[in-house]
CSV table of C-alpha atoms in Angstrom, one decimal:
chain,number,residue,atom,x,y,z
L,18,UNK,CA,96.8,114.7,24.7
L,19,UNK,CA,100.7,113.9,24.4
L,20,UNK,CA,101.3,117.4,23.7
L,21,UNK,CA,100.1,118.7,27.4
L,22,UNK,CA,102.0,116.0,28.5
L,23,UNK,CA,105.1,117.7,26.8
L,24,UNK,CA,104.1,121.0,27.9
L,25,UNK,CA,103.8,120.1,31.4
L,26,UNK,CA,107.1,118.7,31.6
L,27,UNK,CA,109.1,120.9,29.4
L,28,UNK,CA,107.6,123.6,32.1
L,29,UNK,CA,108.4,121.3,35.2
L,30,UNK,CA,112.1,121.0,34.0
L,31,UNK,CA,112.6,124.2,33.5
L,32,UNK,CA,111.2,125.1,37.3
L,33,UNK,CA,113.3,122.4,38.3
L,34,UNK,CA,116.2,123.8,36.6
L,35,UNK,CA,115.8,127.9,38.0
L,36,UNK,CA,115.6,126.2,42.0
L,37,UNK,CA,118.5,124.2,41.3
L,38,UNK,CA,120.6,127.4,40.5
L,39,UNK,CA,118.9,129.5,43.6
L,40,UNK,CA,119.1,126.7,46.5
L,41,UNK,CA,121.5,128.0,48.6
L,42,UNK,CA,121.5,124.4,50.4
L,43,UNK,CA,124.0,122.6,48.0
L,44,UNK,CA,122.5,119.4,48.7
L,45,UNK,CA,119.0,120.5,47.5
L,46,UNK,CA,120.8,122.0,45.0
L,47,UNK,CA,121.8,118.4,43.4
L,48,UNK,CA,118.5,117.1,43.8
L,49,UNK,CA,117.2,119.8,41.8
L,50,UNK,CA,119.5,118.8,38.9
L,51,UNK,CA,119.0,115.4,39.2
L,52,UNK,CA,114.7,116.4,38.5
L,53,UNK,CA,116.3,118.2,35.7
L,54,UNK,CA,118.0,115.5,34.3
L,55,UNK,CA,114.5,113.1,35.4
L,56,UNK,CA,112.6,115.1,33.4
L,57,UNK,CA,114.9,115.1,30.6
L,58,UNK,CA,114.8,112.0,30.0
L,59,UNK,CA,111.3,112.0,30.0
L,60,UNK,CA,111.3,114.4,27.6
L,61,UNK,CA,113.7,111.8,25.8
L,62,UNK,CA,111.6,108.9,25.9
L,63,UNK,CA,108.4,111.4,24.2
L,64,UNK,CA,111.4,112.1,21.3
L,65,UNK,CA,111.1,108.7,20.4
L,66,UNK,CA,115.2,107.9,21.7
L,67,UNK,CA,114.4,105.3,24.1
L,68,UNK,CA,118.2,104.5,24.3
L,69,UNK,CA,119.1,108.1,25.3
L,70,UNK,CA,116.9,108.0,27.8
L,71,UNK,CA,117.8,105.3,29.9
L,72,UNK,CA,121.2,106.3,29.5
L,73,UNK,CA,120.3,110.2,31.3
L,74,UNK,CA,117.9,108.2,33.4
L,75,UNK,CA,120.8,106.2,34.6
L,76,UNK,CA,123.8,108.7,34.7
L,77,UNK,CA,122.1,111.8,34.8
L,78,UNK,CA,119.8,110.9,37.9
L,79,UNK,CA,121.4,108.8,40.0
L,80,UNK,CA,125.6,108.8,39.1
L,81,UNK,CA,125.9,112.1,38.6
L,82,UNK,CA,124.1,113.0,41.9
L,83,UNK,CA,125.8,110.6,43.9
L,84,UNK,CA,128.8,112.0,42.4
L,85,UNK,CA,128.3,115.4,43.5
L,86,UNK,CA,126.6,114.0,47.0
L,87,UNK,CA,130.5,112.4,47.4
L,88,UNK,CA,132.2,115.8,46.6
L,89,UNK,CA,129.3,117.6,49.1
L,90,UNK,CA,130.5,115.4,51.8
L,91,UNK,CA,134.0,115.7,51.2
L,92,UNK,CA,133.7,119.7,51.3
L,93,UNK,CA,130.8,122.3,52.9
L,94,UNK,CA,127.0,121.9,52.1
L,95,UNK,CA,126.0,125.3,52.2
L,96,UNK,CA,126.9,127.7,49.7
L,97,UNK,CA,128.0,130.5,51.9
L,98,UNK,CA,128.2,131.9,55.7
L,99,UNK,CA,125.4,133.3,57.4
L,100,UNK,CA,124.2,136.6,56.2
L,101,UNK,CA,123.8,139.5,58.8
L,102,UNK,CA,126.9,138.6,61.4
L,103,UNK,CA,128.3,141.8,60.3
L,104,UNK,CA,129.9,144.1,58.2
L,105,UNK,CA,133.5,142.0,57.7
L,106,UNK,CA,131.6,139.0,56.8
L,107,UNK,CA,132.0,140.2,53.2
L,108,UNK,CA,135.3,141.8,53.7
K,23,UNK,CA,105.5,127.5,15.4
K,24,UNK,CA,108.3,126.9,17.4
K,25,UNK,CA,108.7,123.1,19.2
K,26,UNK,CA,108.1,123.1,23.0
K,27,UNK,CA,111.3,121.2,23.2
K,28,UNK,CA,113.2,124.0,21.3
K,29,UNK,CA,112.2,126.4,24.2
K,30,UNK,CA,112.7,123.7,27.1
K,31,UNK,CA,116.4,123.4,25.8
K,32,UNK,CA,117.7,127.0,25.0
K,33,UNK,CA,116.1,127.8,28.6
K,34,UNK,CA,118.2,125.2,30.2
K,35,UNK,CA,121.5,126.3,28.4
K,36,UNK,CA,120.5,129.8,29.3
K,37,UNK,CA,119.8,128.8,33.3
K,38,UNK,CA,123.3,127.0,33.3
K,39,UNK,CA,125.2,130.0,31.7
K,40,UNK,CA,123.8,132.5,34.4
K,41,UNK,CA,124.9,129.6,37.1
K,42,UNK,CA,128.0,129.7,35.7
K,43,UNK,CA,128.5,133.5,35.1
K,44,UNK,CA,127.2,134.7,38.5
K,45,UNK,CA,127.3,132.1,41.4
K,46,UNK,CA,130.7,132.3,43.3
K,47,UNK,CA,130.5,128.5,44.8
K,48,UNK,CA,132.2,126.2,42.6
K,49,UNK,CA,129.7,123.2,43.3
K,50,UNK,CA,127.2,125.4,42.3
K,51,UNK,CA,128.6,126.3,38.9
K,52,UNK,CA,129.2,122.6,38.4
K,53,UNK,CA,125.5,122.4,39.0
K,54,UNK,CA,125.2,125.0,36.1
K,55,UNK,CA,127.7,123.0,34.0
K,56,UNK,CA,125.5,119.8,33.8
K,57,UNK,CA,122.3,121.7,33.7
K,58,UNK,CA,124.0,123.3,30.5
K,59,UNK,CA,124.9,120.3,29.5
K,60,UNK,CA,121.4,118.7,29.9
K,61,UNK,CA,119.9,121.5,27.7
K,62,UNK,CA,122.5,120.9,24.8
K,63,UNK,CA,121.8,117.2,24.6
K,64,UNK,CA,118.0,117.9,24.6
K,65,UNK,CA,118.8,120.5,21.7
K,66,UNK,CA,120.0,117.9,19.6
K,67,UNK,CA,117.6,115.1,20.2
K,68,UNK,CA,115.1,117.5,19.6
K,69,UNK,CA,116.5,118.2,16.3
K,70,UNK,CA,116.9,114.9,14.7
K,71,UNK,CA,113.0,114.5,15.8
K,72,UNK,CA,110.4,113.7,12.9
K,73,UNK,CA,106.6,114.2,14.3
K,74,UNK,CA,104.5,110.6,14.1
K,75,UNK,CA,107.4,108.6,13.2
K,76,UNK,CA,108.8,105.8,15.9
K,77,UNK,CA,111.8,104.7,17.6
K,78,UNK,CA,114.7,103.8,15.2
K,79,UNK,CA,114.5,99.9,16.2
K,80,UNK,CA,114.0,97.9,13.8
K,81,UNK,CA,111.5,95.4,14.3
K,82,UNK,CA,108.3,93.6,12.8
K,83,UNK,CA,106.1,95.8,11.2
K,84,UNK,CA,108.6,98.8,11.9
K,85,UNK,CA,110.5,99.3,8.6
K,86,UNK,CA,113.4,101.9,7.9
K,87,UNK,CA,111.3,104.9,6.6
K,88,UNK,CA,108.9,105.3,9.6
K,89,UNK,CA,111.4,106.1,12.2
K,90,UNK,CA,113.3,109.4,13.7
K,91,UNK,CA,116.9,110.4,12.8
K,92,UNK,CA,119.4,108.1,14.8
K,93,UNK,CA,122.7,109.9,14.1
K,94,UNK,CA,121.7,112.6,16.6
K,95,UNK,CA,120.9,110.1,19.1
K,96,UNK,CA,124.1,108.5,18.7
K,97,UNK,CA,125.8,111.5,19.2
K,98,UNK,CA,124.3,112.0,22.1
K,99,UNK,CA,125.0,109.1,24.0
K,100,UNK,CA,128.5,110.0,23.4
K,101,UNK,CA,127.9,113.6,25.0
K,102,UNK,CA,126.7,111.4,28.2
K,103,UNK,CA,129.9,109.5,28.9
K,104,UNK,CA,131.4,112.7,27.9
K,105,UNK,CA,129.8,114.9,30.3
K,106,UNK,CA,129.6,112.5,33.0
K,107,UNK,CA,133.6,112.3,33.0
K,108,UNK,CA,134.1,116.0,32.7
K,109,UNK,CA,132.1,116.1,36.1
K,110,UNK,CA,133.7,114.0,37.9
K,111,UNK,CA,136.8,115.3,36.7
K,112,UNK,CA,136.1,118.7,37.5
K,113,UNK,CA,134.7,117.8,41.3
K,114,UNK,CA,137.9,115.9,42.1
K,115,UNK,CA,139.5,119.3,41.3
K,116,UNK,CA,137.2,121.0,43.7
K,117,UNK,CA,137.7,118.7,46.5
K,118,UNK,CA,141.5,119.2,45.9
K,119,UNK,CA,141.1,122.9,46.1
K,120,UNK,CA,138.6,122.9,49.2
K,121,UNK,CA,141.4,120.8,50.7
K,122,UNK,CA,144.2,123.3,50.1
K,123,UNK,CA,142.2,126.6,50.3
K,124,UNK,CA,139.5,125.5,52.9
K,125,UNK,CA,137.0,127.3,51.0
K,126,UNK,CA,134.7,126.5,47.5
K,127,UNK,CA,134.6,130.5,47.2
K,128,UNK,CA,136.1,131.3,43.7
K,129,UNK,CA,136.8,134.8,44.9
K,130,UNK,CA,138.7,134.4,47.2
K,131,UNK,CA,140.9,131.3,45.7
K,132,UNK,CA,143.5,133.4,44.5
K,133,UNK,CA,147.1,132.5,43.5
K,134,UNK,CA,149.0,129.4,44.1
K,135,UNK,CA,150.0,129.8,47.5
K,136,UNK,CA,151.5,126.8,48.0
């Protein structure tokens, strides 16, 4: 049974993982990574490293994002300008 | 047959390379930097795994020779803190270039124009 398990969340991390590279919102972006690193330490705690994965569950997922939410609010949320104004938009 | 975890973990490093190679916001390629960085940390803990054995604790009825490798979990709590000040490192640095450039667009930071 613990294998599914595995499975299910190796293959969740990974989905996590591919919409945290395409968001174009940056600040869905972050959450994505922070799943990723959720899920890591997940993964983690079925490796048998219980230590390592508090430690992801505790940087990874919540500093880290905060982190990047504080450099987000300091700078532009979305990863580029509007698509379709016209043709100098990408001059 | 090749782990589950094996897979998980190349396919992060992979997802954080392409992040890195082909996305023009800087944010986002710090996104692909700690994905990447994810991936390698779940490399090595999945290496130093030994199926059916326990957490390396010691503790009643757990004795020395039924638990997984600790060295690569040491290790890897070092990558953490590591990783975790290269981030916020590395963000500071963006903020300071969104603040004299007034854009995260690595194409079209360009110089050092003053």
């Amino acid at each position: 049974m613990i294998e599914w398990v595995s499975y299910f969340i190796v293959a969740l991390m990974i989905i996590s993982a591919i919409f945290a590279v395409e968001w174009k919102d940056l600040l869905a972006a972050v959450v994505g990574m922070a799943a990723v690193s959720l899920f890591a330490s997940i993964a983690f705690f079925f490796l048998q490293a219980p230590d390592v994965a508090m430690t992801e569950a505790a940087i990874g997922a919540a500093m880290s994002a905060a982190v990047f939410i504080f450099a987000i609010k300091r700078t532009q949320r979305y990863e580029s300008e509007e698509e379709g104004t016209g043709w100098w938009v990408r001059w | 047959m090749i782990s589950v975890y094996y897979f998980g973990a190349i396919s992060l490093i992979l997802i954080g390379l392409y992040a890195i190679l082909t996305k023009r916001n800087i944010l986002k390629m710090l996104v692909g930097l700690s994905i990447m960085e994810t991936g390698v940390n779940l490399l090595l803990i999945s290496v130093g795994y030994v199926r059916g054995k326990s957490a390396p604790i010691l503790s009643e009825g757990v004795s020395a020779n039924q638990a997984v490798d600790p060295i690569p979990q040491a290790l890897v709590l070092t990558a953490i803190v590591i990783g975790v000040a290269t981030t916020a490192l590395a963000l500071s640095v963006a903020i300071n270039l969104y603040e004299r450039y007034k854009t995260l667009d690595v194409e079209k930071i360009r110089g050092l124009r003053g």
